[in-house]
PDB file of C-alpha atoms and ligand atoms in Angstrom:
ATOM      1  CA  MET A  17       0.000   0.000   0.000  1.00  0.00           C
ATOM      2  CA  GLU A  18       1.379   3.371  -1.061  1.00  0.00           C
ATOM      3  CA  ALA A  19       0.235   5.209   2.084  1.00  0.00           C
ATOM      4  CA  ILE A  20       2.151   2.747   4.272  1.00  0.00           C
ATOM      5  CA  GLN A  21       5.311   3.298   2.224  1.00  0.00           C
ATOM      6  CA  THR A  22       4.905   7.058   2.539  1.00  0.00           C
ATOM      7  CA  LEU A  23       4.432   6.848   6.287  1.00  0.00           C
ATOM      8  CA  ALA A  24       7.395   4.485   6.672  1.00  0.00           C
ATOM      9  CA  ARG A  25       9.515   7.050   4.842  1.00  0.00           C
ATOM     10  CA  TRP A  26       8.234   9.859   7.068  1.00  0.00           C
ATOM     11  CA  ILE A  27       9.057   7.815  10.192  1.00  0.00           C
ATOM     12  CA  LYS A  28      12.620   7.334   8.946  1.00  0.00           C
ATOM     13  CA  GLU A  29      12.969  11.025   8.075  1.00  0.00           C
ATOM     14  CA  SER A  30      11.525  12.383  11.317  1.00  0.00           C
ATOM     15  CA  ARG A  31      13.862  13.194  14.187  1.00  0.00           C
ATOM     16  CA  TYR A  32      10.999  13.506  16.666  1.00  0.00           C
ATOM     17  CA  THR A  33       7.952  11.269  16.329  1.00  0.00           C
ATOM     18  CA  VAL A  34       5.113  10.991  18.823  1.00  0.00           C
ATOM     19  CA  VAL A  35       2.101   8.690  18.879  1.00  0.00           C
ATOM     20  CA  LEU A  36      -1.357   9.288  20.345  1.00  0.00           C
ATOM     21  CA  THR A  37      -3.490   6.199  20.920  1.00  0.00           C
ATOM     22  CA  GLY A  38      -7.158   5.677  21.749  1.00  0.00           C
ATOM     23  CA  ALA A  39      -9.670   2.872  22.216  1.00  0.00           C
ATOM     24  CA  GLY A  40      -9.049   1.428  18.747  1.00  0.00           C
ATOM     25  CA  MET A  41      -5.538   0.486  19.872  1.00  0.00           C
ATOM     26  CA  SER A  42      -6.935  -1.719  22.656  1.00  0.00           C
ATOM     27  CA  THR A  43      -9.817  -3.487  20.921  1.00  0.00           C
ATOM     28  CA  GLU A  44      -7.506  -5.988  19.238  1.00  0.00           C
ATOM     29  CA  SER A  45      -6.299  -7.072  22.676  1.00  0.00           C
ATOM     30  CA  GLY A  46      -9.744  -8.541  23.238  1.00  0.00           C
ATOM     31  CA  LEU A  47     -10.549  -6.309  26.182  1.00  0.00           C
ATOM     32  CA  PRO A  48     -14.124  -7.202  27.104  1.00  0.00           C
ATOM     33  CA  ASP A  49     -16.490  -4.430  26.179  1.00  0.00           C
ATOM     34  CA  PHE A  50     -18.532  -3.737  29.283  1.00  0.00           C
ATOM     35  CA  ARG A  51     -21.458  -2.622  27.158  1.00  0.00           C
ATOM     36  CA  SER A  52     -21.752  -6.141  25.773  1.00  0.00           C
ATOM     37  CA  ALA A  53     -21.044  -7.848  29.112  1.00  0.00           C
ATOM     38  CA  SER A  54     -23.708 -10.163  30.405  1.00  0.00           C
ATOM     39  CA  GLY A  55     -26.154  -9.269  33.132  1.00  0.00           C
ATOM     40  CA  TRP A  56     -27.398  -5.988  34.431  1.00  0.00           C
ATOM     41  CA  TRP A  57     -24.439  -3.958  33.140  1.00  0.00           C
ATOM     42  CA  GLN A  58     -26.177  -4.006  29.788  1.00  0.00           C
ATOM     43  CA  ASN A  59     -28.714  -1.578  31.153  1.00  0.00           C
ATOM     44  CA  ILE A  60     -26.248   0.812  32.750  1.00  0.00           C
ATOM     45  CA  ASP A  61     -24.637   3.692  30.968  1.00  0.00           C
ATOM     46  CA  PRO A  62     -20.965   3.790  32.067  1.00  0.00           C
ATOM     47  CA  ARG A  63     -21.191   7.570  32.023  1.00  0.00           C
ATOM     48  CA  THR A  64     -23.403   7.326  35.104  1.00  0.00           C
ATOM     49  CA  VAL A  65     -21.012   4.982  36.981  1.00  0.00           C
ATOM     50  CA  ALA A  66     -17.586   6.311  36.018  1.00  0.00           C
ATOM     51  CA  THR A  67     -18.353   9.538  37.849  1.00  0.00           C
ATOM     52  CA  VAL A  68     -17.409  11.437  40.975  1.00  0.00           C
ATOM     53  CA  GLU A  69     -21.084  11.272  41.910  1.00  0.00           C
ATOM     54  CA  ALA A  70     -21.185   7.467  41.870  1.00  0.00           C
ATOM     55  CA  LEU A  71     -17.930   7.294  43.837  1.00  0.00           C
ATOM     56  CA  GLU A  72     -19.373   9.543  46.518  1.00  0.00           C
ATOM     57  CA  SER A  73     -22.982   8.413  46.753  1.00  0.00           C
ATOM     58  CA  ASN A  74     -23.203   4.973  45.108  1.00  0.00           C
ATOM     59  CA  TYR A  75     -19.896   3.397  46.079  1.00  0.00           C
ATOM     60  CA  ARG A  76     -21.035  -0.204  45.862  1.00  0.00           C
ATOM     61  CA  LEU A  77     -22.029   0.188  42.226  1.00  0.00           C
ATOM     62  CA  PHE A  78     -18.811   2.132  41.517  1.00  0.00           C
ATOM     63  CA  GLN A  79     -16.653  -0.536  43.156  1.00  0.00           C
ATOM     64  CA  GLU A  80     -18.375  -3.416  41.335  1.00  0.00           C
ATOM     65  CA  PHE A  81     -18.063  -1.677  37.989  1.00  0.00           C
ATOM     66  CA  TYR A  82     -14.344  -0.993  38.329  1.00  0.00           C
ATOM     67  CA  ALA A  83     -13.610  -4.377  39.901  1.00  0.00           C
ATOM     68  CA  MET A  84     -15.143  -5.920  36.780  1.00  0.00           C
ATOM     69  CA  ARG A  85     -13.029  -3.746  34.503  1.00  0.00           C
ATOM     70  CA  ILE A  86      -9.813  -4.445  36.441  1.00  0.00           C
ATOM     71  CA  ARG A  87     -10.468  -8.209  36.388  1.00  0.00           C
ATOM     72  CA  GLY A  88     -11.113  -7.937  32.646  1.00  0.00           C
ATOM     73  CA  LEU A  89      -7.470  -6.879  32.200  1.00  0.00           C
ATOM     74  CA  ASP A  90      -6.262 -10.241  33.510  1.00  0.00           C
ATOM     75  CA  VAL A  91      -7.648 -12.150  30.549  1.00  0.00           C
ATOM     76  CA  CYS A  92      -6.020 -10.015  27.865  1.00  0.00           C
ATOM     77  CA  LYS A  93      -2.611  -8.705  26.961  1.00  0.00           C
ATOM     78  CA  PRO A  94      -0.864  -6.280  24.605  1.00  0.00           C
ATOM     79  CA  HIS A  95      -1.054  -7.233  20.920  1.00  0.00           C
ATOM     80  CA  ARG A  96       1.657  -7.111  18.258  1.00  0.00           C
ATOM     81  CA  GLY A  97       0.976  -3.414  17.615  1.00  0.00           C
ATOM     82  CA  HIS A  98       1.820  -2.469  21.213  1.00  0.00           C
ATOM     83  CA  HIS A  99       5.083  -4.425  20.956  1.00  0.00           C
ATOM     84  CA  ILE A 100       5.966  -2.773  17.661  1.00  0.00           C
ATOM     85  CA  LEU A 101       5.622   0.701  19.233  1.00  0.00           C
ATOM     86  CA  ALA A 102       7.873  -0.405  22.104  1.00  0.00           C
ATOM     87  CA  GLU A 103      10.442  -1.666  19.568  1.00  0.00           C
ATOM     88  CA  TRP A 104      10.334   1.618  17.663  1.00  0.00           C
ATOM     89  CA  GLU A 105      11.148   3.488  20.848  1.00  0.00           C
ATOM     90  CA  GLN A 106      14.162   1.211  21.375  1.00  0.00           C
ATOM     91  CA  ARG A 107      15.283   1.650  17.771  1.00  0.00           C
ATOM     92  CA  GLY A 108      15.036   5.428  18.047  1.00  0.00           C
ATOM     93  CA  PHE A 109      12.051   5.831  15.701  1.00  0.00           C
ATOM     94  CA  LEU A 110       9.641   6.966  18.413  1.00  0.00           C
ATOM     95  CA  HIS A 111       9.949   9.486  21.222  1.00  0.00           C
ATOM     96  CA  SER A 112       6.803   8.877  23.241  1.00  0.00           C
ATOM     97  CA  VAL A 113       3.270   7.509  23.362  1.00  0.00           C
ATOM     98  CA  ALA A 114       0.386   9.540  24.761  1.00  0.00           C
ATOM     99  CA  THR A 115      -2.699   7.422  25.364  1.00  0.00           C
ATOM    100  CA  GLN A 116      -6.332   7.809  26.287  1.00  0.00           C
ATOM    101  CA  ASN A 117      -6.377   4.140  27.289  1.00  0.00           C
ATOM    102  CA  VAL A 118      -6.305   3.145  30.953  1.00  0.00           C
ATOM    103  CA  ASP A 119      -5.297  -0.511  30.469  1.00  0.00           C
ATOM    104  CA  GLY A 120      -1.507  -0.121  30.768  1.00  0.00           C
ATOM    105  CA  PHE A 121      -0.808  -2.245  27.675  1.00  0.00           C
ATOM    106  CA  HIS A 122       1.821   0.117  26.262  1.00  0.00           C
ATOM    107  CA  GLN A 123       3.984  -0.238  29.383  1.00  0.00           C
ATOM    108  CA  GLN A 124       3.304  -3.970  29.541  1.00  0.00           C
ATOM    109  CA  ALA A 125       4.628  -4.255  25.981  1.00  0.00           C
ATOM    110  CA  GLY A 126       7.803  -2.420  27.000  1.00  0.00           C
ATOM    111  CA  SER A 127       7.194   1.224  26.064  1.00  0.00           C
ATOM    112  CA  GLN A 128       9.104   3.488  28.478  1.00  0.00           C
ATOM    113  CA  GLN A 129       7.869   6.987  27.674  1.00  0.00           C
ATOM    114  CA  VAL A 130       4.080   6.728  28.092  1.00  0.00           C
ATOM    115  CA  TYR A 131       1.724   9.536  29.085  1.00  0.00           C
ATOM    116  CA  GLU A 132      -1.566   8.215  30.422  1.00  0.00           C
ATOM    117  CA  LEU A 133      -3.882  11.134  29.745  1.00  0.00           C
ATOM    118  CA  HIS A 134      -6.882   9.497  31.415  1.00  0.00           C
ATOM    119  CA  GLY A 135      -5.014   7.737  34.216  1.00  0.00           C
ATOM    120  CA  SER A 136      -4.662   4.001  34.793  1.00  0.00           C
ATOM    121  CA  LEU A 137      -6.732   1.048  35.952  1.00  0.00           C
ATOM    122  CA  ARG A 138      -3.535  -0.653  37.141  1.00  0.00           C
ATOM    123  CA  THR A 139      -3.070   1.351  40.325  1.00  0.00           C
ATOM    124  CA  VAL A 140      -5.373   2.169  43.214  1.00  0.00           C
ATOM    125  CA  ARG A 141      -5.391   5.102  45.593  1.00  0.00           C
ATOM    126  CA  CYS A 142      -7.459   6.461  48.460  1.00  0.00           C
ATOM    127  CA  ASN A 143      -9.891   9.112  47.309  1.00  0.00           C
ATOM    128  CA  THR A 144      -9.458  10.994  50.600  1.00  0.00           C
ATOM    129  CA  CYS A 145      -5.736  10.892  51.438  1.00  0.00           C
ATOM    130  CA  ALA A 146      -4.317   9.764  48.044  1.00  0.00           C
ATOM    131  CA  HIS A 147      -2.420   6.876  49.692  1.00  0.00           C
ATOM    132  CA  GLN A 148      -1.444   4.284  47.052  1.00  0.00           C
ATOM    133  CA  THR A 149      -2.572   0.843  48.058  1.00  0.00           C
ATOM    134  CA  ALA A 150      -2.792  -2.697  46.719  1.00  0.00           C
ATOM    135  CA  GLN A 151      -5.234  -3.412  43.930  1.00  0.00           C
ATOM    136  CA  THR A 152      -6.382  -6.474  45.885  1.00  0.00           C
ATOM    137  CA  ASP A 153      -7.704  -4.184  48.638  1.00  0.00           C
ATOM    138  CA  PHE A 154      -9.910  -2.387  46.150  1.00  0.00           C
ATOM    139  CA  LEU A 155     -11.088  -5.635  44.552  1.00  0.00           C
ATOM    140  CA  ALA A 156     -12.000  -6.954  48.009  1.00  0.00           C
ATOM    141  CA  GLY A 157     -14.045  -3.824  48.677  1.00  0.00           C
ATOM    142  CA  LYS A 158     -11.786  -2.710  51.544  1.00  0.00           C
ATOM    143  CA  ALA A 159     -11.357   0.861  52.778  1.00  0.00           C
ATOM    144  CA  CYS A 160      -8.093   2.828  52.951  1.00  0.00           C
ATOM    145  CA  PRO A 161      -5.792   1.226  55.566  1.00  0.00           C
ATOM    146  CA  LEU A 162      -4.684   4.683  56.747  1.00  0.00           C
ATOM    147  CA  CYS A 163      -7.846   6.784  56.918  1.00  0.00           C
ATOM    148  CA  GLN A 164     -10.761   4.462  56.067  1.00  0.00           C
ATOM    149  CA  GLY A 165     -11.472   6.568  52.987  1.00  0.00           C
ATOM    150  CA  LYS A 166     -12.878   5.103  49.767  1.00  0.00           C
ATOM    151  CA  LEU A 167     -10.447   3.325  47.451  1.00  0.00           C
ATOM    152  CA  ARG A 168     -10.571   3.944  43.727  1.00  0.00           C
ATOM    153  CA  PRO A 169      -8.578   3.198  40.578  1.00  0.00           C
ATOM    154  CA  ASP A 170      -6.244   5.953  39.324  1.00  0.00           C
ATOM    155  CA  VAL A 171      -8.474   6.719  36.340  1.00  0.00           C
ATOM    156  CA  VAL A 172      -9.980  10.080  35.505  1.00  0.00           C
ATOM    157  CA  LEU A 173     -13.693  10.054  36.298  1.00  0.00           C
ATOM    158  CA  PHE A 174     -16.309  12.153  34.583  1.00  0.00           C
ATOM    159  CA  GLY A 175     -16.359  15.392  36.520  1.00  0.00           C
ATOM    160  CA  GLU A 176     -12.636  15.322  37.353  1.00  0.00           C
ATOM    161  CA  GLN A 177      -9.675  17.315  36.104  1.00  0.00           C
ATOM    162  CA  LEU A 178      -7.254  15.561  33.793  1.00  0.00           C
ATOM    163  CA  PRO A 179      -3.874  14.784  35.394  1.00  0.00           C
ATOM    164  CA  ALA A 180      -1.705  17.854  34.801  1.00  0.00           C
ATOM    165  CA  LEU A 181       1.726  16.249  34.474  1.00  0.00           C
ATOM    166  CA  PRO A 182       1.078  13.736  31.673  1.00  0.00           C
ATOM    167  CA  TRP A 183      -0.828  16.416  29.774  1.00  0.00           C
ATOM    168  CA  GLN A 184       1.971  18.925  30.051  1.00  0.00           C
ATOM    169  CA  ARG A 185       4.517  16.360  28.919  1.00  0.00           C
ATOM    170  CA  ALA A 186       2.344  15.226  26.004  1.00  0.00           C
ATOM    171  CA  LEU A 187       1.796  18.828  24.932  1.00  0.00           C
ATOM    172  CA  ASN A 188       5.513  19.581  25.062  1.00  0.00           C
ATOM    173  CA  ASP A 189       6.271  16.536  22.936  1.00  0.00           C
ATOM    174  CA  MET A 190       3.617  17.411  20.406  1.00  0.00           C
ATOM    175  CA  ARG A 191       4.978  20.924  20.062  1.00  0.00           C
ATOM    176  CA  SER A 192       8.425  19.462  19.355  1.00  0.00           C
ATOM    177  CA  ALA A 193       7.201  16.731  17.021  1.00  0.00           C
ATOM    178  CA  GLU A 194       8.160  16.516  13.372  1.00  0.00           C
ATOM    179  CA  LEU A 195       5.703  13.664  12.942  1.00  0.00           C
ATOM    180  CA  MET A 196       2.622  12.802  14.964  1.00  0.00           C
ATOM    181  CA  VAL A 197       0.739   9.565  14.394  1.00  0.00           C
ATOM    182  CA  VAL A 198      -2.775   9.245  15.831  1.00  0.00           C
ATOM    183  CA  ILE A 199      -3.884   5.622  16.216  1.00  0.00           C
ATOM    184  CA  GLY A 200      -7.367   4.303  16.953  1.00  0.00           C
ATOM    185  CA  THR A 201      -9.172   7.400  18.124  1.00  0.00           C
ATOM    186  CA  SER A 202     -11.773   9.425  16.307  1.00  0.00           C
ATOM    187  CA  LEU A 203     -10.815  12.461  18.443  1.00  0.00           C
ATOM    188  CA  GLN A 204     -14.345  13.075  19.623  1.00  0.00           C
ATOM    189  CA  VAL A 205     -13.434  13.827  23.212  1.00  0.00           C
ATOM    190  CA  TYR A 206     -12.230  17.255  24.238  1.00  0.00           C
ATOM    191  CA  PRO A 207      -9.453  18.135  25.061  1.00  0.00           C
ATOM    192  CA  VAL A 208      -7.691  15.191  23.388  1.00  0.00           C
ATOM    193  CA  ALA A 209      -9.135  16.357  20.081  1.00  0.00           C
ATOM    194  CA  GLN A 210      -7.003  19.514  20.430  1.00  0.00           C
ATOM    195  CA  LEU A 211      -3.700  17.668  20.769  1.00  0.00           C
ATOM    196  CA  PRO A 212      -2.980  17.067  17.069  1.00  0.00           C
ATOM    197  CA  MET A 213      -3.395  20.802  16.475  1.00  0.00           C
ATOM    198  CA  MET A 214      -0.430  21.497  18.752  1.00  0.00           C
ATOM    199  CA  THR A 215       2.113  20.131  16.328  1.00  0.00           C
ATOM    200  CA  GLN A 216       3.781  21.892  13.416  1.00  0.00           C
ATOM    201  CA  GLY A 217       4.936  18.538  12.112  1.00  0.00           C
ATOM    202  CA  ARG A 218       3.310  16.052   9.781  1.00  0.00           C
ATOM    203  CA  LEU A 219       0.033  14.628  11.018  1.00  0.00           C
ATOM    204  CA  VAL A 220      -1.082  11.067  10.303  1.00  0.00           C
ATOM    205  CA  MET A 221      -4.289   9.259  11.256  1.00  0.00           C
ATOM    206  CA  LEU A 222      -4.535   5.461  11.465  1.00  0.00           C
ATOM    207  CA  ASN A 223      -8.091   4.470  12.300  1.00  0.00           C
ATOM    208  CA  ALA A 224     -10.608   1.720  11.576  1.00  0.00           C
ATOM    209  CA  GLU A 225     -13.041   4.183  10.042  1.00  0.00           C
ATOM    210  CA  PRO A 226     -12.994   7.712   8.649  1.00  0.00           C
ATOM    211  CA  THR A 227     -13.329  10.501  11.242  1.00  0.00           C
ATOM    212  CA  GLU A 228     -14.750  13.994  10.997  1.00  0.00           C
ATOM    213  CA  HIS A 229     -11.236  15.410  11.447  1.00  0.00           C
ATOM    214  CA  ASP A 230      -9.633  13.608   8.493  1.00  0.00           C
ATOM    215  CA  ASP A 231      -9.206  16.819   6.485  1.00  0.00           C
ATOM    216  CA  ARG A 232      -6.819  18.139   9.172  1.00  0.00           C
ATOM    217  CA  PHE A 233      -4.369  15.281   8.525  1.00  0.00           C
ATOM    218  CA  ASP A 234      -1.597  15.030   5.954  1.00  0.00           C
ATOM    219  CA  LEU A 235      -2.225  11.313   5.590  1.00  0.00           C
ATOM    220  CA  VAL A 236      -5.150   9.091   6.609  1.00  0.00           C
ATOM    221  CA  VAL A 237      -4.891   5.302   6.534  1.00  0.00           C
ATOM    222  CA  THR A 238      -7.938   3.176   7.286  1.00  0.00           C
ATOM    223  CA  GLY A 239      -7.529  -0.220   8.919  1.00  0.00           C
ATOM    224  CA  LYS A 240      -6.957  -2.097  12.154  1.00  0.00           C
ATOM    225  CA  ALA A 241      -4.218  -0.648  14.344  1.00  0.00           C
ATOM    226  CA  GLY A 242      -2.288  -3.889  14.796  1.00  0.00           C
ATOM    227  CA  GLU A 243      -2.357  -4.776  11.102  1.00  0.00           C
ATOM    228  CA  LEU A 244      -1.307  -1.308   9.948  1.00  0.00           C
ATOM    229  CA  LEU A 245       1.564  -1.228  12.446  1.00  0.00           C
ATOM    230  CA  GLN A 246       2.761  -4.643  11.259  1.00  0.00           C
ATOM    231  CA  ALA A 247       2.646  -3.503   7.640  1.00  0.00           C
ATOM    232  CA  LEU A 248       4.605  -0.373   8.587  1.00  0.00           C
ATOM    233  CA  ASN A 249       7.103  -2.294  10.660  1.00  0.00           C
ATOM    234  CA  SER A 250       7.982  -4.521   7.728  1.00  0.00           C
ATOM    235  CA  GLN A 251       9.111  -1.379   5.848  1.00  0.00           C
ATOM    236  CA  LEU A 252      11.398  -0.094   8.606  1.00  0.00           C
TER     237      LEU A 252
HETATM  238 ZN1  LIG B 330      -6.819   7.249  52.938  1.00  0.00          ZN
END
């Protein structure tokens, strides 16, 4: 495919390449989609559970929802595409990965420079005193061992600020980038949708379907993230 050859050339030419990944990067890992999970979750809109409100006033529901999502991580793992990005970092083709995903697959695959813009399901903290504690405590429904506060995963809930440090680092990298590759996100969520506009470099979109922002990109390639990355990798 000509577009893949072009992008492979751009990757080789660029002295500073950054990647931004979204949900489409994780789907090939077989992460169970909670909307299609069995039982009563089918009738619950995650936007009503993944909230500060639910954490404060409906903790049992909140805890069950996130315990299910954390356990879901155990049955899947990074796919070839995650490993390819980690290899590119090692080979000097890639500076960093910013991600909207909370599954930790990029780090699991070996990527070192990862900015988790929406936090992580892999770690747990106390909502009151911020003490980091074992995931098993949260899964067991326990309270904070220090202050008895509510435990929660380190993800960004609806109604919360985005973590400042990863955002600042991602923004800095995007400003420095000569090439930015967006993978598996249709950029519908603000403020992530703004990130590609921060770069003066070449902008590339790899996504399963066309997005409403395609005209802002220098190159758009449609397909599955893992397959496109494998095709690219064979040219590098
Ligand atoms: Zn605490």
